[in-house]
Short mmCIF file of C-alpha atoms and ligand atoms in Angstrom, two decimals:
data_model
loop_
_atom_site.label_atom_id
_atom_site.label_comp_id
_atom_site.label_asym_id
_atom_site.label_seq_id
_atom_site.Cartn_x
_atom_site.Cartn_y
_atom_site.Cartn_z
CA MET A 28 12.40 21.45 6.39
CA ASP A 29 15.59 22.66 8.06
CA THR A 30 18.25 19.87 8.01
CA ASP A 31 18.98 20.23 11.76
CA VAL A 32 15.28 19.91 12.63
CA GLN A 33 14.94 16.97 10.25
CA GLN A 34 17.79 15.13 11.96
CA GLN A 35 16.21 15.59 15.39
CA ILE A 36 12.91 13.97 14.40
CA ASP A 37 12.36 10.38 15.45
CA TRP A 38 11.28 9.20 11.97
CA ALA A 39 11.76 5.52 12.90
CA GLY A 40 9.38 6.08 15.82
CA TRP A 41 6.73 7.56 13.50
CA LEU A 42 7.11 4.55 11.20
CA ARG A 43 6.75 2.13 14.14
CA ARG A 44 3.61 4.00 15.23
CA TRP A 45 2.30 3.85 11.65
CA ASP A 46 2.82 0.08 11.55
CA ALA A 47 1.10 -0.35 14.91
CA GLN A 48 -2.07 1.48 13.80
CA GLN A 49 -2.14 -0.23 10.40
CA GLU A 50 -2.03 -3.57 12.20
CA GLY A 51 -5.17 -2.44 14.03
CA TYR A 52 -6.99 -2.40 10.67
CA VAL A 53 -5.26 -5.50 9.32
CA PRO A 54 -4.54 -7.77 12.29
CA GLU A 55 -2.87 -10.34 10.03
CA ARG A 56 -0.78 -7.76 8.19
CA GLU A 57 2.51 -9.57 8.86
CA ALA A 58 1.10 -12.90 7.64
CA ARG A 59 -0.18 -11.10 4.56
CA PHE A 60 3.27 -9.59 3.85
CA THR A 61 4.81 -13.03 4.34
CA ALA A 62 2.40 -14.64 1.86
CA MET A 63 3.38 -12.02 -0.74
CA PHE A 64 7.10 -12.53 -0.13
CA ASP A 65 6.78 -16.34 -0.17
CA ALA A 66 5.31 -16.02 -3.67
CA LEU A 67 8.23 -13.82 -4.78
CA GLU A 68 10.73 -16.30 -3.36
CA ALA A 69 9.10 -19.24 -5.11
CA LEU A 70 8.55 -17.57 -8.47
CA LEU A 71 11.35 -15.05 -9.06
CA PRO A 72 15.15 -15.23 -9.09
CA PRO A 73 16.72 -13.63 -5.95
CA SER A 74 17.80 -10.47 -7.74
CA PHE A 75 14.64 -8.62 -8.76
CA VAL A 76 13.21 -5.12 -8.96
CA ALA A 77 9.94 -4.54 -7.10
CA LEU A 78 7.53 -1.66 -7.14
CA ASP A 79 5.82 -0.78 -3.84
CA LEU A 80 2.64 0.89 -5.10
CA ALA A 81 1.08 3.51 -2.81
CA SER A 82 3.86 2.64 -0.39
CA GLY A 83 2.98 4.97 2.46
CA PRO A 84 6.10 5.24 4.64
CA GLY A 85 7.56 2.06 3.13
CA SER A 86 6.46 -0.70 5.52
CA LEU A 87 6.34 -3.24 2.70
CA SER A 88 9.63 -2.12 1.09
CA ARG A 89 11.42 -2.32 4.42
CA ARG A 90 10.37 -5.91 4.99
CA LEU A 91 10.96 -6.92 1.37
CA LEU A 92 14.52 -5.55 1.26
CA ALA A 93 15.34 -7.21 4.59
CA ARG A 94 14.15 -10.58 3.31
CA PHE A 95 15.68 -10.31 -0.19
CA PRO A 96 19.22 -8.87 0.10
CA GLU A 97 19.76 -8.89 -3.68
CA ALA A 98 16.51 -7.10 -4.52
CA ARG A 99 15.88 -3.43 -5.24
CA ALA A 100 12.63 -1.55 -4.61
CA VAL A 101 10.93 1.63 -5.76
CA ALA A 102 8.34 3.06 -3.38
CA VAL A 103 5.71 5.28 -5.02
CA ASP A 104 3.23 7.43 -3.13
CA MET A 105 1.50 10.76 -3.69
CA ASP A 106 1.58 11.87 -0.06
CA PRO A 107 4.54 14.09 0.94
CA VAL A 108 4.04 13.21 4.62
CA MET A 109 4.25 9.46 3.96
CA LEU A 110 7.34 9.93 1.82
CA ALA A 111 9.04 12.14 4.42
CA VAL A 112 8.45 9.54 7.16
CA GLY A 113 9.71 6.76 4.87
CA ARG A 114 12.78 8.66 3.69
CA GLY A 115 13.57 9.75 7.24
CA ALA A 116 13.14 6.29 8.77
CA LEU A 117 14.59 4.09 6.03
CA GLY A 118 16.66 6.29 3.74
CA THR A 119 17.79 4.38 0.67
CA VAL A 120 18.67 1.04 2.37
CA ASP A 121 22.22 1.14 0.96
CA GLY A 122 21.05 2.41 -2.41
CA ARG A 123 18.45 -0.35 -2.84
CA LEU A 124 15.35 1.77 -2.18
CA ARG A 125 14.23 4.72 -4.27
CA TRP A 126 11.29 6.99 -3.36
CA VAL A 127 9.04 8.54 -5.99
CA GLU A 128 6.31 11.12 -5.36
CA ALA A 129 3.54 10.55 -7.91
CA ASP A 130 -0.22 10.16 -8.18
CA LEU A 131 -1.03 6.72 -9.60
CA ALA A 132 -4.38 8.01 -10.82
CA THR A 133 -2.68 10.29 -13.34
CA PRO A 134 -0.83 8.92 -16.40
CA ASP A 135 2.26 11.05 -15.49
CA TRP A 136 3.27 8.65 -12.76
CA LEU A 137 5.04 6.35 -15.23
CA ALA A 138 7.28 9.16 -16.45
CA ALA A 139 8.13 10.02 -12.83
CA LEU A 140 8.92 6.38 -12.03
CA GLY A 141 12.31 6.20 -13.74
CA GLU A 142 11.98 2.47 -14.57
CA THR A 143 10.83 0.93 -17.83
CA ARG A 144 10.58 -2.60 -16.45
CA VAL A 145 10.07 -4.15 -13.03
CA ASP A 146 9.80 -7.83 -12.09
CA ALA A 147 7.11 -7.49 -9.44
CA VAL A 148 4.52 -4.98 -8.31
CA LEU A 149 3.30 -5.15 -4.72
CA SER A 150 0.80 -3.08 -2.83
CA SER A 151 -0.57 -3.16 0.68
CA THR A 152 -3.84 -1.66 1.98
CA ALA A 153 -3.88 1.01 -0.69
CA LEU A 154 -5.51 0.27 -4.04
CA HIS A 155 -8.99 0.62 -2.47
CA TRP A 156 -8.29 4.34 -2.86
CA MET A 157 -8.36 4.02 -6.66
CA TRP A 158 -11.60 4.68 -8.55
CA PRO A 159 -12.52 2.02 -11.16
CA GLU A 160 -11.44 3.94 -14.27
CA PRO A 161 -7.96 4.97 -13.08
CA LEU A 162 -7.57 1.50 -11.55
CA LEU A 163 -8.11 -0.16 -14.93
CA ARG A 164 -5.70 2.30 -16.55
CA LEU A 165 -3.15 1.56 -13.82
CA TYR A 166 -3.46 -2.21 -14.37
CA ARG A 167 -2.91 -1.68 -18.11
CA GLU A 168 0.19 0.40 -17.39
CA LEU A 169 1.49 -2.26 -15.01
CA SER A 170 1.00 -4.99 -17.58
CA VAL A 171 3.38 -3.06 -19.88
CA LEU A 172 5.89 -2.50 -17.08
CA LEU A 173 5.98 -6.19 -16.13
CA PRO A 174 7.57 -8.82 -18.40
CA PRO A 175 5.74 -12.09 -19.16
CA GLY A 176 5.85 -14.07 -15.90
CA GLY A 177 6.09 -10.85 -13.85
CA LEU A 178 3.93 -10.72 -10.71
CA LEU A 179 1.42 -8.33 -9.26
CA LEU A 180 0.57 -8.95 -5.59
CA ASN A 181 -2.13 -6.81 -4.03
CA GLY A 182 -2.81 -7.20 -0.31
CA ASP A 183 -6.01 -5.36 0.56
CA HIS A 184 -9.60 -5.67 1.68
CA LEU A 185 -11.40 -6.64 -1.54
CA ALA A 186 -15.12 -7.00 -0.89
CA PHE A 187 -16.98 -10.20 -1.75
CA SER A 188 -19.12 -10.05 -4.87
CA ALA A 189 -22.85 -9.29 -4.95
CA ALA A 190 -23.38 -12.99 -5.64
CA LEU A 191 -22.10 -13.80 -2.13
CA PRO A 192 -24.23 -11.55 0.12
CA THR A 193 -23.85 -13.76 3.21
CA PHE A 194 -20.05 -13.78 2.85
CA ALA A 195 -20.14 -10.00 2.46
CA ARG A 196 -22.33 -9.61 5.55
CA LEU A 197 -20.09 -11.84 7.64
CA SER A 198 -16.95 -10.05 6.56
CA GLU A 199 -18.46 -6.59 7.13
CA HIS A 200 -19.61 -7.72 10.58
CA VAL A 201 -16.06 -8.74 11.53
CA LEU A 202 -14.62 -5.47 10.19
CA GLU A 203 -17.23 -3.36 11.97
CA GLN A 204 -16.26 -5.00 15.24
CA GLN A 205 -12.52 -4.58 14.66
CA TRP A 206 -12.59 -1.03 13.33
CA THR A 207 -14.57 0.85 15.97
CA ASP A 208 -12.71 3.40 18.11
CA ALA A 209 -13.74 1.32 21.13
CA ALA A 210 -12.13 -1.81 19.64
CA PHE A 211 -8.90 0.09 19.00
CA ALA A 212 -8.95 1.53 22.52
CA ALA A 213 -9.59 -1.92 24.02
CA ARG A 214 -6.55 -3.28 22.16
CA GLY A 215 -4.45 -0.27 23.17
CA ILE A 216 -3.89 0.66 19.52
CA GLU A 217 -3.97 4.15 18.06
CA THR A 218 -6.38 4.74 15.14
CA ALA A 219 -5.22 6.29 11.85
CA GLU A 220 -7.03 9.51 12.83
CA GLN A 221 -5.13 9.61 16.12
CA TRP A 222 -1.82 9.04 14.30
CA TRP A 223 -2.56 11.99 11.99
CA GLU A 224 -3.67 14.14 14.94
CA ALA A 225 -0.42 13.41 16.79
CA PHE A 226 1.60 14.14 13.64
CA GLY A 227 -0.31 17.40 13.17
CA ALA A 228 0.47 18.46 16.74
CA GLU A 229 4.21 18.71 15.93
CA PRO A 230 4.97 22.29 14.80
CA ALA A 231 7.93 21.10 12.68
CA PHE A 232 5.56 19.18 10.41
CA ALA A 233 3.42 22.21 9.44
CA PRO A 234 5.02 22.70 5.97
CA LEU A 235 4.67 18.99 5.18
CA LEU A 236 1.02 18.99 6.20
CA GLU A 237 0.43 22.08 4.09
CA ALA A 238 1.93 20.30 1.08
CA ARG A 239 -0.29 17.31 1.84
CA ALA A 240 -3.44 19.45 2.06
CA LYS A 241 -2.58 20.96 -1.34
CA MET A 242 -2.06 17.49 -2.82
CA LEU A 243 -5.40 16.24 -1.45
CA ALA A 244 -7.41 19.31 -2.52
CA GLY A 245 -10.22 18.27 -4.86
CA LYS A 246 -9.57 14.54 -4.40
CA GLN A 247 -12.56 12.52 -3.27
CA ARG A 248 -12.47 9.29 -1.32
CA GLN A 249 -14.89 6.70 -2.71
CA GLU A 250 -17.47 5.28 -0.31
CA THR A 251 -17.53 1.83 -1.88
CA PRO A 252 -14.16 0.77 -3.31
CA PRO A 253 -14.06 -1.70 -6.22
CA GLY A 254 -14.58 -5.24 -4.95
CA PHE A 255 -12.83 -8.52 -5.72
CA ASP A 256 -14.73 -9.20 -8.97
CA LEU A 257 -13.89 -5.82 -10.45
CA HIS A 258 -10.18 -6.23 -9.65
CA VAL A 259 -10.11 -9.69 -11.24
CA ALA A 260 -11.96 -8.52 -14.37
CA ALA A 261 -9.78 -5.40 -14.70
CA LEU A 262 -6.57 -7.44 -14.38
CA ARG A 263 -7.72 -9.94 -17.00
CA GLU A 264 -8.76 -7.16 -19.33
CA ALA A 265 -5.36 -5.50 -18.79
CA GLY A 266 -3.61 -8.64 -20.08
CA PHE A 267 -2.73 -10.60 -16.94
CA ARG A 268 -3.04 -14.27 -17.86
CA GLU A 269 -3.63 -15.79 -14.39
CA VAL A 270 -5.46 -14.02 -11.56
CA GLY A 271 -6.38 -15.51 -8.20
CA THR A 272 -6.24 -15.32 -4.41
CA ILE A 273 -3.17 -16.80 -2.69
CA TRP A 274 -3.99 -15.75 0.90
CA GLN A 275 -7.22 -14.75 2.57
CA SER A 276 -8.82 -13.84 5.88
CA MET A 277 -12.44 -12.78 5.28
CA SER A 278 -12.33 -10.02 2.62
CA ASP A 279 -8.68 -9.28 3.39
CA ARG A 280 -6.61 -11.07 0.80
CA VAL A 281 -3.59 -11.22 -1.42
CA LEU A 282 -4.64 -11.17 -5.03
CA MET A 283 -1.90 -12.43 -7.34
CA ALA A 284 -1.85 -11.71 -11.06
CA VAL A 285 0.69 -13.19 -13.43
CA ARG A 286 1.60 -11.19 -16.53
C1 LIG B 328 -3.49 3.06 4.16
S1 LIG B 328 -2.08 3.71 3.37
C2 LIG B 328 -1.10 2.22 3.15
C3 LIG B 328 0.36 2.54 3.04
C4 LIG B 328 1.29 1.33 2.96
N1 LIG B 328 1.13 0.64 1.71
C5 LIG B 328 1.08 0.41 4.14
O1 LIG B 328 0.58 -0.71 3.96
O2 LIG B 328 1.43 0.81 5.25
C6 LIG B 328 -2.63 4.07 1.72
C7 LIG B 328 -1.56 4.82 0.93
O3 LIG B 328 -2.01 4.92 -0.42
C8 LIG B 328 -1.56 6.16 -0.93
N2 LIG B 328 -2.33 6.49 -2.13
C9 LIG B 328 -3.68 6.50 -2.25
N3 LIG B 328 -4.03 6.84 -3.50
C10 LIG B 328 -2.88 7.06 -4.19
C11 LIG B 328 -2.59 7.46 -5.52
N4 LIG B 328 -3.57 7.73 -6.40
N5 LIG B 328 -1.30 7.59 -5.88
C12 LIG B 328 -0.30 7.34 -4.99
N6 LIG B 328 -0.51 6.97 -3.72
C13 LIG B 328 -1.78 6.83 -3.31
C14 LIG B 328 -1.78 7.10 0.24
O4 LIG B 328 -1.06 8.30 0.10
C15 LIG B 328 -1.30 6.24 1.40
O5 LIG B 328 0.05 6.41 1.64
#
């Protein structure tokens, strides 16, 4: 994109709009971020390196770096649009934030990362995209990247197990009510589809959207993402010694795993 055009775009506005629609899907998103950061504060020294996995435009990294002035973060995502919004809105936060374009479902992402060790791995509303096999591989890779005592904090909707059908029904009922277009409209919040439509209506973004379409070609979204039990079993199998929930609202939770 032409540098002059790039400078005229209100990237911070697109990030604010992103945050607003994400909060429509995760009404307690800020509380969830806070629970993750409280764990980092309690368990790590103030100067740490964090990985923001499937970062989108960097909502988590932005908040983390504001709360921890001595920390550094690396935001990884495969979507060129997300990375452009993040880079445009946040830049490098005085050299403390690095952006990496990589697909976490392919083993090459580690080579692209440019770090051989991080103290914490965080992710928000994203790992539900990963199919079980690449997810297990990813957890194994993360357990090598993290030192003993390192933390993985995943904030996402992780479905209740088949052994808790009433819990699952209740949680799905709440989500169905929150996630309808009518519920978004009633709250005056844009849906993700509407955000993408608005983004697509800007002629300057055509090359970015073309790059995104190329990146998504052949990728399939899974209907039923791995649930809580699968995440816990995969993390244990990958070598994490403690795995459990530290924050929860229905199926939305922060799963913490200690290397
Ligand atoms: C709903 S967004 C959440 C973004 C951000 N974490 C947030 O909370 O605002 C999901 C993100 O996961 C990214 N993603 C999904 N699968 C991925 C993969 N295999 N590798 C890298 N990024 C991925 C998408 O590109 C998207 O930016």
